[in-house]
mmCIF file of C-alpha atoms in Angstrom:
data_model
loop_
_atom_site.group_PDB
_atom_site.id
_atom_site.type_symbol
_atom_site.label_atom_id
_atom_site.label_comp_id
_atom_site.label_asym_id
_atom_site.label_seq_id
_atom_site.Cartn_x
_atom_site.Cartn_y
_atom_site.Cartn_z
ATOM 1 C CA MET A 1 35.957 34.285 36.291
ATOM 2 C CA ARG A 2 34.795 35.972 39.513
ATOM 3 C CA THR A 3 37.239 37.206 42.074
ATOM 4 C CA ASP A 4 36.065 38.313 45.528
ATOM 5 C CA GLN A 5 37.965 41.074 47.235
ATOM 6 C CA ILE A 6 39.337 40.071 50.630
ATOM 7 C CA LEU A 7 38.658 42.836 53.160
ATOM 8 C CA THR A 8 40.563 43.317 56.378
ATOM 9 C CA ARG A 9 38.745 43.438 59.710
ATOM 10 C CA LEU A 10 39.037 47.231 59.883
ATOM 11 C CA GLU A 11 37.689 47.588 56.358
ATOM 12 C CA ARG A 12 34.725 45.373 57.211
ATOM 13 C CA VAL A 13 33.935 47.531 60.252
ATOM 14 C CA PHE A 14 33.948 50.756 58.251
ATOM 15 C CA ALA A 15 32.072 49.076 55.423
ATOM 16 C CA ARG A 16 29.307 48.230 57.886
ATOM 17 C CA LEU A 17 29.384 51.815 59.111
ATOM 18 C CA ASP A 18 28.946 53.177 55.588
ATOM 19 C CA ARG A 19 25.989 50.887 54.970
ATOM 20 C CA GLU A 20 24.070 52.374 57.895
ATOM 21 C CA PRO A 21 21.700 55.306 57.273
ATOM 22 C CA GLU A 22 23.071 58.794 57.756
ATOM 23 C CA ARG A 23 20.602 59.429 60.557
ATOM 24 C CA PRO A 24 17.259 57.908 61.530
ATOM 25 C CA ALA A 25 14.380 60.105 60.424
ATOM 26 C CA HIS A 26 12.497 59.849 63.730
ATOM 27 C CA LEU A 27 15.314 61.398 65.803
ATOM 28 C CA GLN A 28 14.648 65.044 66.578
ATOM 29 C CA THR A 29 16.992 67.573 68.120
ATOM 30 C CA PRO A 30 15.705 68.879 71.491
ATOM 31 C CA GLN A 31 14.503 72.458 71.263
ATOM 32 C CA MET A 32 14.669 75.233 73.862
ATOM 33 C CA SER A 33 10.957 75.235 74.691
ATOM 34 C CA ARG A 34 9.164 77.559 77.108
ATOM 35 C CA HIS A 35 8.853 74.774 79.658
ATOM 36 C CA ARG A 36 12.612 74.184 79.523
ATOM 37 C CA VAL A 37 13.321 77.905 79.889
ATOM 38 C CA VAL A 38 11.134 78.064 83.011
ATOM 39 C CA LEU A 39 12.952 75.080 84.511
ATOM 40 C CA LEU A 40 16.308 76.631 83.647
ATOM 41 C CA GLY A 41 15.373 79.907 85.334
ATOM 42 C CA SER A 42 14.079 78.150 88.454
ATOM 43 C CA THR A 43 17.205 75.999 88.729
ATOM 44 C CA LEU A 44 19.440 79.039 88.300
ATOM 45 C CA ALA A 45 17.574 80.856 91.080
ATOM 46 C CA PHE A 46 17.980 77.821 93.345
ATOM 47 C CA TYR A 47 21.694 77.692 92.473
ATOM 48 C CA LEU A 48 22.235 81.341 93.404
ATOM 49 C CA ALA A 49 20.206 80.957 96.609
ATOM 50 C CA ILE A 50 22.479 78.147 97.803
ATOM 51 C CA VAL A 51 25.606 80.179 97.038
ATOM 52 C CA VAL A 52 24.228 83.178 98.928
ATOM 53 C CA ALA A 53 23.177 80.992 101.866
ATOM 54 C CA VAL A 54 26.699 79.606 102.194
ATOM 55 C CA LEU A 55 28.360 82.982 101.739
ATOM 56 C CA THR A 56 26.229 84.513 104.517
ATOM 57 C CA THR A 57 26.739 81.514 106.889
ATOM 58 C CA SER A 58 23.001 80.994 107.190
ATOM 59 C CA TRP A 59 20.939 78.053 108.484
ATOM 60 C CA LEU A 60 22.245 75.899 105.620
ATOM 61 C CA VAL A 61 25.774 76.062 107.035
ATOM 62 C CA ARG A 62 24.454 75.089 110.471
ATOM 63 C CA LEU A 63 22.719 72.103 108.854
ATOM 64 C CA ASP A 64 26.026 71.137 107.269
ATOM 65 C CA TRP A 65 27.708 71.010 110.656
ATOM 66 C CA GLN A 66 24.864 69.114 112.299
ATOM 67 C CA VAL A 67 25.034 66.358 109.681
ATOM 68 C CA MET A 68 28.819 66.271 109.960
ATOM 69 C CA PHE A 69 28.647 65.785 113.759
ATOM 70 C CA PHE A 70 25.986 63.111 113.285
ATOM 71 C CA ARG A 71 28.546 61.049 111.317
ATOM 72 C CA PRO A 72 26.280 58.814 109.196
ATOM 73 C CA TYR A 73 29.147 56.436 108.409
ATOM 74 C CA GLU A 74 29.281 55.577 112.132
ATOM 75 C CA GLN A 75 25.524 55.239 112.473
ATOM 76 C CA TRP A 76 25.202 52.676 109.666
ATOM 77 C CA PRO A 77 28.623 51.066 109.232
ATOM 78 C CA GLN A 78 27.164 48.037 107.434
ATOM 79 C CA LEU A 79 26.505 50.228 104.375
ATOM 80 C CA HIS A 80 30.051 51.493 104.092
ATOM 81 C CA ALA A 81 31.429 48.729 101.838
ATOM 82 C CA PHE A 82 28.545 48.955 99.377
ATOM 83 C CA LEU A 83 28.517 52.756 99.200
ATOM 84 C CA ASP A 84 32.246 52.832 98.533
ATOM 85 C CA TYR A 85 31.487 51.139 95.198
ATOM 86 C CA LEU A 86 28.313 53.113 94.532
ATOM 87 C CA VAL A 87 30.111 56.435 94.692
ATOM 88 C CA VAL A 88 32.202 55.375 91.676
ATOM 89 C CA LEU A 89 29.126 56.089 89.531
ATOM 90 C CA GLY A 90 29.878 59.759 90.091
ATOM 91 C CA GLN A 91 33.586 59.725 89.258
ATOM 92 C CA ARG A 92 34.293 61.429 85.965
ATOM 93 C CA GLY A 93 36.806 58.946 84.568
ATOM 94 C CA PRO A 94 34.981 55.598 84.872
ATOM 95 C CA THR A 95 31.557 57.024 84.050
ATOM 96 C CA ALA A 96 32.837 58.929 81.010
ATOM 97 C CA VAL A 97 34.445 55.757 79.639
ATOM 98 C CA MET A 98 31.272 53.690 80.084
ATOM 99 C CA VAL A 99 28.930 56.293 78.598
ATOM 100 C CA ALA A 100 31.344 57.107 75.762
ATOM 101 C CA ALA A 101 31.494 53.422 74.819
ATOM 102 C CA TRP A 102 27.709 53.233 74.571
ATOM 103 C CA LEU A 103 27.426 56.503 72.633
ATOM 104 C CA GLY A 104 30.271 55.429 70.351
ATOM 105 C CA TRP A 105 28.322 52.304 69.463
ATOM 106 C CA ARG A 106 25.274 54.453 68.725
ATOM 107 C CA SER A 107 27.358 56.745 66.530
ATOM 108 C CA TRP A 108 28.612 53.714 64.614
ATOM 109 C CA ARG A 109 25.111 52.327 64.129
ATOM 110 C CA GLN A 110 23.492 55.623 63.148
ATOM 111 C CA HIS A 111 26.407 57.054 61.153
ATOM 112 C CA THR A 112 26.383 60.291 63.127
ATOM 113 C CA LEU A 113 28.839 61.930 65.495
ATOM 114 C CA ARG A 114 26.180 63.854 67.425
ATOM 115 C CA PRO A 115 26.095 61.538 70.507
ATOM 116 C CA LEU A 116 29.849 61.720 71.067
ATOM 117 C CA ILE A 117 30.079 65.460 70.351
ATOM 118 C CA THR A 118 27.155 66.152 72.689
ATOM 119 C CA LEU A 119 28.881 64.209 75.463
ATOM 120 C CA GLY A 120 32.094 66.135 74.868
ATOM 121 C CA VAL A 121 30.311 69.507 74.969
ATOM 122 C CA ALA A 122 28.449 68.586 78.169
ATOM 123 C CA LEU A 123 31.621 67.433 79.932
ATOM 124 C CA LEU A 124 33.468 70.559 78.785
ATOM 125 C CA LEU A 125 30.725 72.788 80.201
ATOM 126 C CA LEU A 126 30.780 70.763 83.418
ATOM 127 C CA ASN A 127 34.523 71.146 83.904
ATOM 128 C CA ILE A 128 34.473 74.877 83.157
ATOM 129 C CA THR A 129 31.493 75.887 85.297
ATOM 130 C CA VAL A 130 31.964 73.578 88.264
ATOM 131 C CA GLY A 131 35.748 73.929 88.249
ATOM 132 C CA ALA A 132 35.571 77.734 88.205
ATOM 133 C CA VAL A 133 33.218 77.850 91.207
ATOM 134 C CA LYS A 134 35.290 75.276 93.100
ATOM 135 C CA LEU A 135 38.504 77.257 92.692
ATOM 136 C CA GLY A 136 36.811 80.632 93.183
ATOM 137 C CA LEU A 137 35.133 79.827 96.510
ATOM 138 C CA GLY A 138 37.885 77.488 97.816
ATOM 139 C CA ARG A 139 35.751 75.729 100.413
ATOM 140 C CA LEU A 140 37.202 73.012 102.653
ATOM 141 C CA GLY A 141 35.478 69.658 103.133
ATOM 142 C CA PRO A 142 34.129 68.243 106.419
ATOM 143 C CA HIS A 143 37.284 66.220 107.111
ATOM 144 C CA TYR A 144 39.461 69.335 106.778
ATOM 145 C CA ALA A 145 37.253 71.890 108.567
ATOM 146 C CA THR A 146 39.087 74.054 111.103
ATOM 147 C CA GLN A 147 36.453 76.263 112.762
ATOM 148 C CA ILE A 148 33.102 74.975 114.013
ATOM 149 C CA GLY A 149 30.152 76.825 112.502
ATOM 150 C CA SER A 150 32.219 78.412 109.742
ATOM 151 C CA ALA A 151 31.470 78.067 106.033
ATOM 152 C CA GLU A 152 35.167 77.293 105.446
ATOM 153 C CA LEU A 153 35.265 79.428 102.302
ATOM 154 C CA PHE A 154 38.357 80.907 100.580
ATOM 155 C CA ALA A 155 40.609 78.451 102.386
ATOM 156 C CA GLY A 156 42.190 76.768 99.360
ATOM 157 C CA GLY A 157 39.727 73.883 99.100
ATOM 158 C CA ASP A 158 37.911 72.550 96.059
ATOM 159 C CA ILE A 159 34.795 70.907 97.488
ATOM 160 C CA PHE A 160 31.927 73.307 96.676
ATOM 161 C CA PRO A 161 29.937 72.298 94.597
ATOM 162 C CA SER A 162 30.142 68.508 94.659
ATOM 163 C CA GLY A 163 31.846 67.323 91.470
ATOM 164 C CA HIS A 164 30.669 63.734 91.989
ATOM 165 C CA THR A 165 27.040 64.827 92.119
ATOM 166 C CA ALA A 166 27.232 67.199 89.146
ATOM 167 C CA ASN A 167 29.090 64.632 87.086
ATOM 168 C CA ALA A 168 26.462 61.961 87.866
ATOM 169 C CA VAL A 169 23.684 64.303 86.737
ATOM 170 C CA VAL A 170 25.422 65.176 83.447
ATOM 171 C CA THR A 171 26.976 61.826 82.523
ATOM 172 C CA TRP A 172 23.888 59.700 83.104
ATOM 173 C CA GLY A 173 21.468 62.445 82.104
ATOM 174 C CA ILE A 174 23.052 62.667 78.652
ATOM 175 C CA LEU A 175 21.667 59.192 77.919
ATOM 176 C CA ALA A 176 18.138 60.471 78.521
ATOM 177 C CA TYR A 177 18.854 63.622 76.521
ATOM 178 C CA LEU A 178 19.914 61.564 73.484
ATOM 179 C CA ALA A 179 17.122 58.971 73.769
ATOM 180 C CA SER A 180 15.317 58.199 70.517
ATOM 181 C CA THR A 181 11.794 57.708 71.891
ATOM 182 C CA THR A 182 9.670 59.475 74.500
ATOM 183 C CA VAL A 183 9.267 56.347 76.647
ATOM 184 C CA THR A 184 13.002 55.678 76.645
ATOM 185 C CA ARG A 185 13.713 59.289 77.541
ATOM 186 C CA ARG A 186 11.383 59.140 80.545
ATOM 187 C CA VAL A 187 12.785 55.844 81.799
ATOM 188 C CA LEU A 188 16.372 57.024 81.451
ATOM 189 C CA SER A 189 15.514 60.339 83.124
ATOM 190 C CA VAL A 190 14.189 58.508 86.176
ATOM 191 C CA MET A 191 17.218 56.221 86.246
ATOM 192 C CA SER A 192 19.691 59.102 85.973
ATOM 193 C CA ALA A 193 17.852 60.997 88.718
ATOM 194 C CA VAL A 194 18.023 57.994 91.038
ATOM 195 C CA VAL A 195 21.737 57.497 90.345
ATOM 196 C CA SER A 196 22.607 61.173 90.880
ATOM 197 C CA LEU A 197 20.562 61.388 94.102
ATOM 198 C CA SER A 198 22.201 58.199 95.384
ATOM 199 C CA VAL A 199 25.706 59.431 94.587
ATOM 200 C CA GLY A 200 25.067 62.779 96.287
ATOM 201 C CA ALA A 201 23.656 61.155 99.407
ATOM 202 C CA THR A 202 26.593 58.724 99.472
ATOM 203 C CA THR A 203 29.129 61.551 99.551
ATOM 204 C CA VAL A 204 27.315 63.017 102.583
ATOM 205 C CA TYR A 205 27.283 59.582 104.243
ATOM 206 C CA LEU A 206 31.030 59.146 103.691
ATOM 207 C CA GLY A 207 31.724 62.631 105.069
ATOM 208 C CA THR A 208 33.486 63.884 101.933
ATOM 209 C CA HIS A 209 30.927 66.657 101.195
ATOM 210 C CA TRP A 210 28.638 69.023 103.022
ATOM 211 C CA VAL A 211 24.909 68.889 102.370
ATOM 212 C CA SER A 212 25.114 72.265 100.625
ATOM 213 C CA ASP A 213 27.836 70.888 98.324
ATOM 214 C CA VAL A 214 25.480 68.175 97.117
ATOM 215 C CA LEU A 215 22.566 70.582 96.623
ATOM 216 C CA LEU A 216 24.736 72.890 94.530
ATOM 217 C CA GLY A 217 26.117 69.924 92.571
ATOM 218 C CA TRP A 218 22.616 68.751 91.658
ATOM 219 C CA SER A 219 21.607 72.200 90.464
ATOM 220 C CA ALA A 220 24.899 72.707 88.559
ATOM 221 C CA GLY A 221 24.459 69.471 86.617
ATOM 222 C CA LEU A 222 20.794 70.191 85.929
ATOM 223 C CA LEU A 223 21.667 73.649 84.579
ATOM 224 C CA ILE A 224 24.015 72.095 82.027
ATOM 225 C CA MET A 225 21.420 69.550 80.903
ATOM 226 C CA LEU A 226 18.724 72.221 80.528
ATOM 227 C CA ALA A 227 21.030 74.546 78.575
ATOM 228 C CA LEU A 228 22.261 71.915 76.089
ATOM 229 C CA PRO A 229 19.697 72.785 73.330
ATOM 230 C CA TRP A 230 21.385 76.178 72.997
ATOM 231 C CA PHE A 231 24.555 74.368 71.914
ATOM 232 C CA GLU A 232 22.878 72.178 69.287
ATOM 233 C CA PRO A 233 23.927 74.492 66.385
ATOM 234 C CA LEU A 234 27.526 74.247 67.616
ATOM 235 C CA ILE A 235 27.262 70.450 67.776
ATOM 236 C CA ALA A 236 25.781 70.249 64.267
ATOM 237 C CA GLY A 237 28.497 72.529 62.894
ATOM 238 C CA ALA A 238 31.258 70.448 64.489
ATOM 239 C CA GLU A 239 29.786 67.271 63.008
ATOM 240 C CA ALA A 240 29.543 68.853 59.553
ATOM 241 C CA ARG A 241 33.169 70.013 59.724
ATOM 242 C CA VAL A 242 34.369 66.538 60.679
ATOM 243 C CA PHE A 243 32.529 64.920 57.766
ATOM 244 C CA ALA A 244 33.771 67.641 55.391
ATOM 245 C CA LEU A 245 37.339 66.971 56.527
ATOM 246 C CA ARG A 246 36.835 63.272 55.836
ATOM 247 C CA GLU A 247 35.616 64.018 52.306
ATOM 248 C CA ARG A 248 38.610 66.276 51.616
ATOM 249 C CA LEU A 249 40.991 63.591 52.797
ATOM 250 C CA ARG A 250 39.228 61.051 50.594
ATOM 251 C CA ARG A 251 39.582 63.313 47.535
ATOM 252 C CA ARG A 252 43.269 63.879 48.270
ATOM 253 C CA LEU A 253 43.804 60.153 48.495
ATOM 254 C CA GLU A 254 42.135 59.705 45.122
ATOM 255 C CA THR A 255 44.279 62.405 43.521
ATOM 256 C CA GLY A 256 47.490 61.144 45.149
ATOM 257 C CA SER A 257 48.374 64.436 46.872
ATOM 258 C CA VAL A 258 48.819 62.799 50.292
ATOM 259 C CA PRO A 259 52.245 61.381 51.289
ATOM 260 C CA ALA A 260 52.531 57.633 50.960
ATOM 261 C CA PRO A 261 52.809 56.785 54.714
ATOM 262 C CA VAL A 262 49.777 58.928 55.549
ATOM 263 C CA ALA A 263 47.821 57.514 52.616
ATOM 264 C CA ALA A 264 48.576 53.955 53.713
ATOM 265 C CA ALA A 265 47.174 54.718 57.177
ATOM 266 C CA LEU A 266 44.074 56.591 55.976
ATOM 267 C CA THR A 267 43.052 54.400 53.060
ATOM 268 C CA PRO A 268 41.359 51.668 55.157
ATOM 269 C CA LEU A 269 39.440 54.346 57.096
ATOM 270 C CA LEU A 270 38.187 56.367 54.139
ATOM 271 C CA SER A 271 37.803 53.897 51.308
ATOM 272 C CA ALA A 272 36.488 50.744 52.978
ATOM 273 C CA GLY A 273 32.880 51.735 52.438
ATOM 274 C CA GLY A 274 33.420 52.475 48.760
ATOM 275 C CA LYS A 275 35.166 49.150 48.165
ATOM 276 C CA TRP A 276 32.370 47.293 49.912
ATOM 277 C CA GLN A 277 29.722 49.106 47.886
ATOM 278 C CA LEU A 278 31.604 48.356 44.658
ATOM 279 C CA ARG A 279 31.644 44.691 45.559
ATOM 280 C CA LEU A 280 27.922 44.721 46.305
ATOM 281 C CA ASP A 281 27.177 46.415 42.971
ATOM 282 C CA THR A 282 29.276 43.846 41.136
ATOM 283 C CA GLU A 283 27.478 40.954 42.778
ATOM 284 C CA ALA A 284 24.077 42.479 42.018
ATOM 285 C CA ALA A 285 24.954 42.959 38.343
ATOM 286 C CA GLY A 286 25.769 39.248 37.907
ATOM 287 C CA PRO A 287 28.873 37.502 36.667
ATOM 288 C CA PRO A 288 30.942 39.500 34.162
ATOM 289 C CA GLU A 289 30.963 38.664 30.468
ATOM 290 C CA PRO A 290 33.900 36.485 29.319
ATOM 291 C CA ALA A 291 36.677 38.593 27.901
ATOM 292 C CA ALA A 292 37.868 38.056 24.338
ATOM 293 C CA VAL A 293 41.015 35.953 24.026
ATOM 294 C CA PRO A 294 43.788 38.063 22.426
ATOM 295 C CA VAL A 295 45.257 36.683 19.195
ATOM 296 C CA PRO A 296 49.073 36.682 18.957
ATOM 297 C CA ALA A 297 50.660 38.942 16.344
ATOM 298 C CA SER A 298 52.283 35.986 14.583
ATOM 299 C CA VAL A 299 48.897 34.472 13.824
ATOM 300 C CA GLN A 300 47.598 37.815 12.523
ATOM 301 C CA VAL A 301 50.582 38.221 10.226
ATOM 302 C CA ALA A 302 50.300 34.643 8.949
ATOM 303 C CA ALA A 303 46.655 35.200 8.114
ATOM 304 C CA GLY A 304 47.636 38.056 5.833
ATOM 305 C CA PRO A 305 45.942 41.384 5.235
ATOM 306 C CA GLY A 306 42.251 41.331 4.557
ATOM 307 C CA HIS A 307 41.735 37.962 6.198
ATOM 308 C CA ALA A 308 40.314 37.513 9.634
ATOM 309 C CA PRO A 309 42.575 35.612 11.989
ATOM 310 C CA ALA A 310 41.641 32.033 12.597
ATOM 311 C CA PRO A 311 39.645 31.638 15.810
ATOM 312 C CA ARG A 312 41.575 30.145 18.604
ATOM 313 C CA PRO A 313 39.846 27.316 20.445
ATOM 314 C CA ALA A 314 39.246 27.920 24.117
ATOM 315 C CA ALA A 315 41.444 25.872 26.400
ATOM 316 C CA HIS A 316 39.653 23.597 28.828
ATOM 317 C CA ILE A 317 41.242 21.607 31.561
ATOM 318 C CA ALA A 318 39.650 18.210 31.847
ATOM 319 C CA GLY A 319 38.527 17.504 35.338
ATOM 320 C CA ARG A 320 39.203 14.267 37.119
ATOM 321 C CA PRO A 321 37.283 12.614 39.887
ATOM 322 C CA HIS A 322 38.387 13.406 43.394
ATOM 323 C CA LEU A 323 39.382 10.338 45.375
ATOM 324 C CA ILE A 324 39.265 10.124 49.099
ATOM 325 C CA ARG A 325 42.365 9.071 50.993
ATOM 326 C CA SER A 326 41.245 5.429 51.394
ATOM 327 C CA GLU A 327 40.761 5.030 47.623
ATOM 328 C CA ARG A 328 44.146 6.401 46.609
ATOM 329 C CA THR A 329 46.868 3.957 45.560
ATOM 330 C CA PRO A 330 49.813 4.143 47.927
ATOM 331 C CA VAL A 331 52.999 5.069 46.182
ATOM 332 C CA THR A 332 56.291 4.108 47.766
ATOM 333 C CA PRO A 333 59.323 5.856 46.307
ATOM 334 C CA ALA A 334 62.122 3.541 45.230
ATOM 335 C CA GLY A 335 65.679 4.228 46.289
ATOM 336 C CA SER A 336 66.955 7.146 48.285
ATOM 337 C CA ARG A 337 65.170 10.488 48.164
ATOM 338 C CA ARG A 338 68.450 12.413 48.349
ATOM 339 C CA PRO A 339 69.703 13.434 44.894
ATOM 340 C CA ALA A 340 73.118 12.247 43.829
ATOM 341 C CA HIS A 341 75.928 14.804 43.845
ATOM 342 C CA THR A 342 78.013 14.087 40.765
ATOM 343 C CA GLU A 343 80.280 17.042 41.262
ATOM 344 C CA ARG A 344 81.493 15.874 44.682
ATOM 345 C CA PRO A 345 84.458 13.388 44.651
ATOM 346 C CA ALA A 346 84.102 10.012 46.280
ATOM 347 C CA THR A 347 85.063 9.558 49.886
ATOM 348 C CA ALA A 348 87.629 6.906 49.086
ATOM 349 C CA GLY A 349 89.286 9.135 46.503
ATOM 350 C CA ARG A 350 89.587 11.942 49.024
ATOM 351 C CA ALA A 351 91.094 9.553 51.538
ATOM 352 C CA ALA A 352 93.676 8.274 48.996
ATOM 353 C CA ALA A 353 94.616 11.765 47.914
ATOM 354 C CA ARG A 354 95.103 12.916 51.482
ATOM 355 C CA PRO A 355 98.879 12.788 52.410
ATOM 356 C CA ALA A 356 99.883 10.643 55.352
ATOM 357 C CA THR A 357 101.240 12.477 58.347
ATOM 358 C CA GLY A 358 103.450 10.865 60.888
ATOM 359 C CA GLY A 359 103.201 11.443 64.583
#
């Protein structure tokens, strides 16, 4: 007799995950090549030049004020409604959720945590570097400027560099960084560049950032993307530690050293793949051999020592043809369906036994 194990939905999901390959062979980790080092050095020099230009109140600050007085949102008001939605592509919350969902699906398909860990490392670097410069320089935005021609630095603001622009470069650029083929990487690189340029220009149009803010945001995001290969050993080590922790938890579940409530919560996550594989192996091996029917002790004793017990015939249940509803003979039960209560006294007897009461 063959019994199929009924898996829950969560167990089926993790069973599918365990059936995927550990990692596709054609995926290669980006290396810190000489070309990438040259680009990183050039971007860093551009980054420092912008900071120095703003600190010294140079021509770049004058350009910031000229664009602010031009007021692009008043020149082209018909674009305002559309660009209000476009700028969302640079907000950290919505973009991180969308990209994390895609990379989570890739992690599930490829049985690797590298896409999600890489995204986490990139966003952590973005928050640390951009946030430190924002708070350190304290620049005010165009809507809060107080002195014409001033760089508005060290005034308690948090506008320089542009976080929207840097986040657009990193969040959408990580898709190109993790691409599996050269063609896909180039296409996604162009798309991420277009999105980040559009978001930066939109912030200038809306008047929420200076031009120099956007330039520094582009270079800040590009620096993080170019420096990511240096963090690949850290990403690989984090992935290995996570998988090692999963194996330790699985061994503890097998030995019974985990408390019962924790084991009940972790068992579907850690053992679904093994159960699915066991079922697949059983199906591939074919139906199991029929087990021997045990002989009762009374039969063995009656047979006596030295005599083999009499074989017991196998029990078979004779099948009967299945009739459809129209072929079945209608059966109408006779009498009442309620069983008789013999222990209850009759109604008339109770009425006779009841004493009469006068009004």
